[in-house]
Coordinates of C-alpha atoms in Angstrom, one line a residue:
M8 CA -118.7 14.9 -18.1
E9 CA -118.4 14.9 -14.9
M10 CA -116.2 12.3 -14.2
K11 CA -113.8 14.2 -16.9
M12 CA -114.2 17.4 -14.8
I13 CA -112.8 15.5 -11.5
I14 CA -110.3 13.8 -13.2
V15 CA -108.6 17.1 -14.2
L16 CA -109.0 18.2 -10.9
R17 CA -107.4 15.1 -9.2
R18 CA -104.3 16.5 -11.7
I19 CA -104.1 20.0 -10.1
L20 CA -104.1 18.0 -6.4
S21 CA -101.2 16.1 -8.0
N22 CA -99.3 19.5 -9.4
E23 CA -99.6 18.0 -12.9
E24 CA -101.0 21.0 -14.4
D25 CA -103.3 23.9 -13.8
M26 CA -104.7 25.2 -16.6
I27 CA -108.2 24.6 -14.7
S28 CA -107.4 27.7 -12.5
E29 CA -108.1 29.8 -15.1
L30 CA -111.9 29.0 -15.6
P31 CA -114.5 31.0 -14.8
E32 CA -116.1 31.4 -10.7
A33 CA -119.0 29.3 -11.6
L34 CA -117.9 26.4 -13.5
L35 CA -114.6 25.8 -10.9
L36 CA -117.8 25.7 -8.0
K37 CA -119.4 23.7 -10.3
I38 CA -116.5 21.3 -10.0
L39 CA -115.6 21.5 -5.9
S40 CA -119.8 20.5 -5.9
L41 CA -119.0 17.5 -8.0
I42 CA -116.5 15.7 -5.4
P43 CA -116.7 15.4 -1.4
T44 CA -116.5 18.5 0.6
K45 CA -113.7 18.1 2.5
D46 CA -111.4 17.2 -0.7
A47 CA -112.8 20.4 -2.6
F48 CA -111.7 22.4 0.9
A49 CA -108.4 20.7 0.4
T50 CA -107.9 22.7 -2.7
S51 CA -107.3 25.4 -0.6
V52 CA -103.5 25.2 -0.1
L53 CA -103.2 25.6 -4.0
S54 CA -103.9 29.2 -3.6
R55 CA -105.5 32.3 -2.5
R56 CA -108.3 31.9 -5.6
W57 CA -108.6 28.5 -4.4
R58 CA -109.2 29.5 -0.6
F59 CA -111.7 32.1 -1.5
L60 CA -113.4 29.7 -3.8
C61 CA -114.0 26.8 -0.9
K62 CA -115.9 29.8 1.6
M63 CA -118.5 30.7 -1.7
M64 CA -119.0 26.9 -2.1
P65 CA -123.2 27.0 -1.7
N66 CA -123.5 22.6 -1.6
L67 CA -121.8 21.7 1.6
R68 CA -121.9 17.3 2.3
F69 CA -120.4 15.8 5.0
R70 CA -119.7 12.0 5.9
Y71 CA -119.1 10.7 9.6
E72 CA -118.1 7.1 9.9
R73 CA -118.8 4.9 13.4
R74 CA -114.2 4.8 12.8
D75 CA -113.9 8.6 12.8
D76 CA -112.9 11.0 15.1
L77 CA -116.0 12.5 16.2
K78 CA -114.5 15.8 18.0
R79 CA -112.3 16.0 14.9
F80 CA -115.3 15.5 12.5
S81 CA -117.2 18.4 14.6
D82 CA -114.2 20.5 14.3
N83 CA -113.5 20.2 10.5
V84 CA -117.4 20.9 10.0
C85 CA -118.0 23.7 12.1
R86 CA -114.8 25.2 10.4
C87 CA -116.2 24.8 7.0
L88 CA -119.1 26.2 7.9
L89 CA -118.1 29.2 10.1
S90 CA -116.0 30.1 7.1
H91 CA -118.7 30.0 4.7
Q92 CA -118.5 33.4 3.0
A93 CA -121.7 33.1 0.3
P94 CA -124.8 35.0 0.7
V95 CA -126.1 32.0 2.0
L96 CA -125.4 28.0 2.0
Q97 CA -127.6 26.2 -0.4
S98 CA -127.3 23.3 0.8
L99 CA -126.2 20.7 4.1
H100 CA -126.1 16.9 3.1
L101 CA -125.4 15.2 7.1
T102 CA -125.3 12.0 7.2
M103 CA -123.4 10.4 10.6
I104 CA -122.6 6.8 11.6
F105 CA -122.3 5.9 14.8
K106 CA -121.5 3.2 17.1
R107 CA -124.4 1.6 18.9
G108 CA -124.9 3.5 21.8
S109 CA -122.2 6.5 20.7
M110 CA -124.5 8.8 19.5
D111 CA -123.8 12.2 21.0
M112 CA -127.2 14.8 20.5
G113 CA -124.4 17.9 21.8
V114 CA -121.8 17.3 18.8
M115 CA -124.9 17.5 16.5
N116 CA -127.0 19.8 18.3
R117 CA -123.5 21.6 17.5
I118 CA -123.2 21.6 14.1
M119 CA -127.2 21.8 13.2
G120 CA -126.4 25.1 15.2
V121 CA -124.2 26.2 13.1
A122 CA -125.8 25.5 9.7
F123 CA -128.7 26.9 10.8
G124 CA -127.3 29.9 11.4
L125 CA -126.1 30.4 8.0
R126 CA -129.5 30.8 7.1
V127 CA -129.3 27.4 5.4
R128 CA -132.0 26.9 2.1
E129 CA -131.5 22.9 1.6
L130 CA -131.2 20.0 5.2
E131 CA -130.6 16.8 4.8
L132 CA -130.2 14.8 7.9
G133 CA -129.6 10.8 8.4
V134 CA -129.1 9.6 11.3
Y135 CA -127.6 5.6 12.1
S136 CA -127.0 3.4 14.7
G137 CA -126.5 0.1 15.5
V138 CA -129.3 -1.4 18.2
P139 CA -127.7 -1.3 21.8
S140 CA -128.3 -4.2 24.1
G141 CA -131.3 -2.7 25.5
G142 CA -133.2 -3.5 22.1
E143 CA -133.8 0.0 21.1
Y144 CA -132.8 2.4 18.2
D145 CA -130.8 5.4 19.6
R146 CA -132.2 8.6 18.3
Y147 CA -131.6 12.1 17.4
R148 CA -134.0 14.4 18.7
F149 CA -134.1 17.5 16.3
P150 CA -134.3 19.9 18.1
T151 CA -137.5 22.3 18.3
S152 CA -136.1 25.5 18.0
L153 CA -134.7 24.9 14.5
L154 CA -138.1 24.4 13.1
N155 CA -138.7 28.1 13.3
C156 CA -136.2 28.7 10.5
G157 CA -137.3 31.2 8.0
T158 CA -134.7 30.6 5.3
L159 CA -135.5 26.8 5.2
E160 CA -137.1 25.8 2.1
S161 CA -136.2 21.8 2.0
L162 CA -135.6 19.5 4.8
K163 CA -134.9 15.6 4.7
L164 CA -135.0 14.0 7.8
D165 CA -133.6 9.8 7.3
F166 CA -134.2 7.5 9.8
G167 CA -132.6 7.8 13.5
V168 CA -134.2 11.3 13.7
L169 CA -137.0 11.7 16.1
V170 CA -139.5 14.5 15.4
D171 CA -140.7 15.7 19.0
V172 CA -142.8 18.8 18.8
P173 CA -145.0 19.9 21.4
F174 CA -146.0 23.2 20.4
P175 CA -146.6 24.6 17.1
V176 CA -143.8 26.0 15.2
C177 CA -143.1 28.0 11.7
L178 CA -141.3 27.1 8.5
R179 CA -142.3 29.9 6.5
A180 CA -140.1 29.4 3.6
L181 CA -140.6 25.4 3.7
R182 CA -141.4 24.0 0.7
T183 CA -140.9 20.1 0.5
L184 CA -140.1 18.1 3.3
S185 CA -139.2 14.7 3.1
L186 CA -139.6 12.2 6.1
Y187 CA -138.0 9.0 5.8
G188 CA -137.7 6.5 9.0
V189 CA -137.9 8.5 11.7
S190 CA -139.7 8.6 14.6
F191 CA -142.8 11.1 16.0
K192 CA -143.2 11.4 19.8
D193 CA -147.1 11.1 19.3
D194 CA -149.4 12.8 17.3
G195 CA -149.5 15.9 18.1
S196 CA -146.1 15.9 16.9
V197 CA -147.4 15.6 13.7
V198 CA -150.1 18.2 13.7
N199 CA -147.7 20.4 14.9
L200 CA -145.1 20.1 12.4
L201 CA -147.5 20.1 9.4
S202 CA -149.3 23.3 10.9
G203 CA -145.9 25.9 11.0
C204 CA -145.8 24.9 7.3
S205 CA -147.3 27.4 5.8
I206 CA -146.8 27.2 2.4
L207 CA -145.2 23.8 1.9
E208 CA -146.2 21.9 -1.5
N209 CA -144.4 18.3 -1.6
L210 CA -144.4 15.5 1.1
E211 CA -143.0 12.0 1.6
V212 CA -143.2 10.3 4.6
M213 CA -141.8 6.5 4.7
L214 CA -142.7 5.0 8.2
Y215 CA -142.2 1.5 9.3
P216 CA -144.6 1.4 12.2
H217 CA -144.3 -1.1 15.2
S218 CA -145.8 -1.7 18.2
D219 CA -144.8 0.2 20.4
S220 CA -144.5 3.5 18.0
E221 CA -147.0 6.3 20.1
V222 CA -148.1 7.6 16.8
K223 CA -151.7 6.0 16.1
T224 CA -153.3 8.9 13.8
L225 CA -150.7 10.3 11.0
T226 CA -152.9 13.7 10.5
I227 CA -152.0 15.4 6.8
A228 CA -153.7 19.0 7.0
V229 CA -152.2 21.1 4.6
P230 CA -154.5 23.8 2.6
S231 CA -151.4 24.1 0.5
L232 CA -149.9 20.7 -0.1
Q233 CA -150.1 19.6 -3.9
R234 CA -147.7 16.2 -4.0
L235 CA -147.9 13.4 -1.2
K236 CA -146.1 10.4 -1.0
L237 CA -146.7 7.9 1.6
Y238 CA -145.3 4.8 2.4
S239 CA -145.7 2.3 4.6
D240 CA -143.2 -0.8 5.7
S241 CA -144.6 -1.9 9.3
Q242 CA -143.6 -5.9 9.5
D243 CA -145.9 -5.8 12.8
N244 CA -149.2 -7.2 13.0
D245 CA -149.6 -6.3 16.3
Y246 CA -149.9 -2.2 15.2
F247 CA -152.6 -0.2 13.8
L248 CA -151.8 3.0 12.5
T249 CA -154.8 5.6 10.8
Y250 CA -154.0 8.1 7.9
V251 CA -156.4 11.2 7.8
I252 CA -155.2 13.4 4.8
N253 CA -157.1 16.6 4.9
A254 CA -155.3 18.5 1.6
P255 CA -157.6 20.5 -0.8
S256 CA -155.4 21.2 -3.0
L257 CA -153.5 18.2 -3.9
K258 CA -152.8 17.7 -7.4
H259 CA -150.6 14.5 -7.2
L260 CA -150.8 11.3 -4.9
E261 CA -149.0 8.3 -4.1
I262 CA -149.5 5.6 -1.3
V263 CA -147.6 2.7 -1.0
G264 CA -147.7 -0.3 0.9
L265 CA -150.7 0.2 3.2
T266 CA -151.9 -3.0 5.1
E267 CA -155.0 -4.3 6.3
N268 CA -153.9 -3.4 9.7
D269 CA -154.2 0.4 8.6
S270 CA -156.4 2.5 7.6
C271 CA -157.0 5.5 5.7
L272 CA -159.2 8.4 5.2
I273 CA -158.9 11.5 2.6
E274 CA -161.2 14.1 2.5
S275 CA -162.6 16.6 -0.3
T276 CA -159.6 16.5 -3.5
P277 CA -161.2 18.0 -6.0
E278 CA -158.1 19.4 -7.8
L279 CA -155.9 15.7 -7.6
V280 CA -154.9 14.5 -11.4
E281 CA -152.8 11.8 -10.8
A282 CA -153.4 8.8 -7.8
R283 CA -150.2 6.1 -7.4
I284 CA -152.3 3.3 -5.1
D285 CA -149.5 0.3 -4.9
D286 CA -149.5 -2.2 -2.7
V287 CA -152.2 -1.5 -1.1
C288 CA -154.7 -4.1 0.9
G289 CA -158.4 -4.0 -1.0
V290 CA -159.7 -2.8 2.4
V291 CA -157.7 0.1 2.0
Y292 CA -158.7 0.9 -1.2
E293 CA -162.3 0.3 -0.7
N294 CA -162.4 3.7 1.4
I295 CA -160.5 6.1 -0.6
H296 CA -161.7 4.8 -3.7
G297 CA -164.7 7.3 -3.9
S298 CA -161.9 10.3 -3.0
L299 CA -160.2 9.5 -6.8
T300 CA -162.7 10.4 -8.9
S301 CA -161.1 13.3 -10.2
V302 CA -157.8 12.1 -11.9
K303 CA -156.6 12.0 -15.2
R304 CA -154.0 9.2 -14.9
L305 CA -154.4 6.3 -12.2
F306 CA -152.2 3.0 -10.9
L307 CA -154.0 0.6 -9.5
E308 CA -151.6 -2.8 -7.6
I309 CA -154.2 -4.5 -4.8
A310 CA -152.4 -6.1 -2.7
S311 CA -155.7 -8.3 -1.9
P312 CA -159.4 -8.9 -3.2
L313 CA -162.2 -6.3 -3.3
D314 CA -165.7 -6.8 -2.2
L315 CA -167.0 -4.5 -5.5
T316 CA -170.6 -4.5 -4.0
K317 CA -169.2 -2.1 -1.5
F318 CA -168.2 0.3 -4.3
P319 CA -170.6 3.2 -4.6
T320 CA -172.0 3.3 -8.3
D321 CA -172.5 6.5 -8.7
R322 CA -168.8 7.4 -8.4
I323 CA -167.6 8.0 -12.0
F324 CA -163.9 8.7 -13.1
N325 CA -165.6 11.1 -15.8
Q326 CA -161.6 12.9 -16.2
L327 CA -159.6 9.2 -16.3
V328 CA -158.1 9.0 -19.4
N329 CA -155.2 6.4 -18.5
L330 CA -155.2 3.7 -16.3
E331 CA -152.2 1.5 -15.5
L332 CA -153.5 -1.6 -13.6
T333 CA -151.5 -4.8 -12.4
T334 CA -152.6 -8.3 -13.3
D335 CA -150.9 -10.7 -10.4
E336 CA -154.0 -10.7 -8.0
P337 CA -157.0 -13.4 -8.4
E338 CA -159.8 -12.3 -10.5
W339 CA -158.3 -9.2 -11.6
W340 CA -160.1 -8.9 -14.1
N341 CA -163.5 -7.8 -11.9
L342 CA -161.5 -4.6 -10.6
F343 CA -160.6 -4.2 -14.8
I344 CA -164.4 -4.8 -15.7
F345 CA -165.4 -2.3 -13.0
M346 CA -163.0 0.3 -13.8
L347 CA -163.8 0.8 -17.2
D348 CA -167.4 0.6 -16.4
S349 CA -166.3 3.1 -14.3
S350 CA -164.2 5.6 -16.9
P351 CA -166.5 6.5 -20.0
N352 CA -163.3 8.9 -21.0
L353 CA -161.0 6.2 -21.2
Q354 CA -157.7 6.8 -23.7
V355 CA -155.1 4.9 -22.5
L356 CA -155.2 1.3 -20.6
K357 CA -151.8 -0.6 -19.5
L358 CA -152.0 -4.0 -18.0
I359 CA -149.2 -4.6 -16.1
N360 CA -148.0 -8.5 -15.2
K361 CA -145.6 -7.7 -12.1
Y362 CA -145.0 -11.9 -11.2
S363 CA -145.5 -15.0 -13.0
R364 CA -148.0 -17.4 -11.4
E365 CA -148.0 -21.2 -10.7
R366 CA -149.8 -23.2 -11.7
D367 CA -151.5 -24.4 -8.6
Q368 CA -152.4 -20.4 -8.4
L369 CA -154.5 -20.5 -11.8
L370 CA -156.4 -23.7 -10.5
A371 CA -157.5 -22.0 -7.1
C372 CA -159.4 -19.0 -8.9
K373 CA -162.8 -18.6 -11.0
R374 CA -162.5 -18.5 -14.3
W375 CA -162.7 -14.9 -16.9
S376 CA -166.2 -14.3 -17.5
Q377 CA -166.6 -12.2 -20.4
P378 CA -169.7 -9.3 -19.6
N379 CA -172.9 -9.5 -21.8
Y380 CA -172.3 -6.0 -22.5
V381 CA -169.2 -3.3 -23.6
P382 CA -168.2 -0.9 -21.2
Q383 CA -168.2 2.9 -23.1
C384 CA -164.2 3.7 -23.0
L385 CA -164.0 0.3 -25.2
V386 CA -166.7 1.8 -27.7
N387 CA -166.3 5.2 -27.7
C388 CA -162.9 6.1 -26.6
L389 CA -159.9 3.5 -25.8
E390 CA -157.3 4.2 -28.3
T391 CA -154.1 2.6 -26.7
L392 CA -153.7 -0.6 -25.3
V393 CA -150.1 -1.9 -23.3
W394 CA -149.8 -5.1 -22.1
E395 CA -146.3 -5.7 -20.0
N396 CA -145.2 -9.5 -19.5
Y397 CA -148.2 -10.6 -21.5
Q398 CA -149.2 -14.4 -20.9
G399 CA -150.3 -15.8 -23.3
E400 CA -150.2 -19.2 -21.9
I401 CA -153.1 -18.7 -18.9
E402 CA -156.4 -19.2 -21.4
D403 CA -158.3 -16.1 -19.1
E404 CA -155.7 -13.4 -20.2
R405 CA -156.4 -14.3 -23.7
E406 CA -159.6 -14.4 -23.2
V407 CA -159.2 -10.8 -22.0
A408 CA -157.3 -9.7 -24.6
Q409 CA -159.3 -10.5 -27.0
Y410 CA -161.7 -9.1 -25.4
I411 CA -160.8 -5.8 -25.9
L412 CA -159.6 -6.6 -29.6
R413 CA -163.2 -7.5 -30.5
N414 CA -164.7 -4.4 -29.0
A415 CA -162.3 -1.8 -28.6
S416 CA -163.8 -0.2 -32.4
R417 CA -161.1 3.3 -31.8
L418 CA -158.2 1.5 -31.0
E419 CA -154.7 2.3 -32.4
T420 CA -152.4 0.3 -30.7
A421 CA -152.2 -2.5 -29.1
T422 CA -149.1 -3.4 -27.6
F423 CA -148.1 -6.9 -26.0
S424 CA -144.7 -7.8 -24.4
K425 CA -143.1 -10.8 -22.6
T426 CA -140.3 -11.5 -20.7
Y427 CA -137.7 -14.2 -21.9
I428 CA -140.2 -15.6 -24.2
H429 CA -138.5 -18.3 -27.2
P430 CA -139.0 -16.5 -30.5
E431 CA -140.9 -19.1 -32.2
K432 CA -143.6 -18.7 -29.1
R433 CA -143.8 -15.3 -29.3
L434 CA -144.8 -15.5 -32.9
E435 CA -147.1 -18.4 -32.2
W436 CA -148.9 -15.5 -29.9
L437 CA -148.7 -12.9 -32.2
K438 CA -150.4 -15.1 -34.8
E439 CA -153.6 -15.8 -32.2
L440 CA -153.9 -12.1 -31.5
E441 CA -154.0 -11.4 -35.3
S442 CA -156.4 -14.2 -35.9
V443 CA -158.7 -12.2 -33.8
V444 CA -161.5 -10.0 -35.6
T445 CA -160.9 -6.9 -33.7
A446 CA -163.4 -3.4 -33.4
S447 CA -161.4 -1.1 -35.1
N448 CA -160.1 -1.6 -38.7
S449 CA -156.4 0.9 -38.1
C450 CA -155.4 -1.2 -35.0
Q451 CA -151.8 -2.0 -35.0
L452 CA -150.8 -4.7 -33.5
V453 CA -147.2 -5.3 -31.7
F454 CA -145.7 -8.1 -29.7
K455 CA -142.3 -7.0 -28.8

């Protein structure tokens, strides 16, 4: 549908037909929003009505490339913004790609000042520049004066932006904040920024930690926060970062990529219903495990072995009904059994093989040892089993699968899948699974 609209608009610009001008104003504004803003403003030459429509566009998107004339680009953007006549500027997306060492702070501040003067509601800013001879990236210092905007509801800052907030700010309407690859001046800048977001509900932070960063502790203390995503992509083994999360209203949590150089402390999260712990080292997970016991849905990918003796045995996941667990780490079944023991009301279990393990990896691992008891959830609750990329040629995986089928007395469906498998091999594995005497008489076994 969107492509058809764009084709029709191109016909207008080439003067082949003008039937679209008779469409309702709301639809025309929708059409204009599907193309770059500079092209949309080119339609103003068609008629007075099109000139009016260009000034009423609620969503504007501009992109500066390093080969463009910066002054001309700045003048055009400011002209478009200053001619804007809609009651509010719903969104502004601005991408700036500079040659290394050529970032112009004055131009950036001018555009930002005009946009905030229009009471923008959603701002997305990405700044990119090459590495100059000195070895450090140019970074745009986001104006602190703009962090007291009463209309801004969503703010996304990408990469070459420096957040330096020496004192508390006030973003009283901000509900969504996304920080991708930005740099913070220091620990206090994080605290001062977030403390000014009194109704913030959604926060995403992606960091690229490095040893010369001034931030050592990332403190997220937001009483209103409901959804949090933390991503770390540290390539520097000499950098250590501590995450402190204090969000009593938090409902959804995602943590990705934390390594043994990181630490994480999560304070009380009684409202938490869903958590995704993805590619996180065992030491970090050991520290946050006890803070996740209220969840109903949990995804776990632990990137290194766990010391399960450190886990408190009284921390029970009474609310957990849906568990997803990756099976790529050696001896993954230890965490598997531990979680079954800790989740008496589990209904859905999904096991995921992301990578095929090599033979030497398998030989180096201890073998699966079937427990001499059956977890309560297998006997009373488990209804659905899904095993993605099941490796039936691995004896340990076959034994785990058979253990579940033999003991899950309420199991309704068991679905196994394998990518790139010969049909004969699939049939062989299916017959092997079907030969297991299942605890559930009504279980439907599927192999995709």
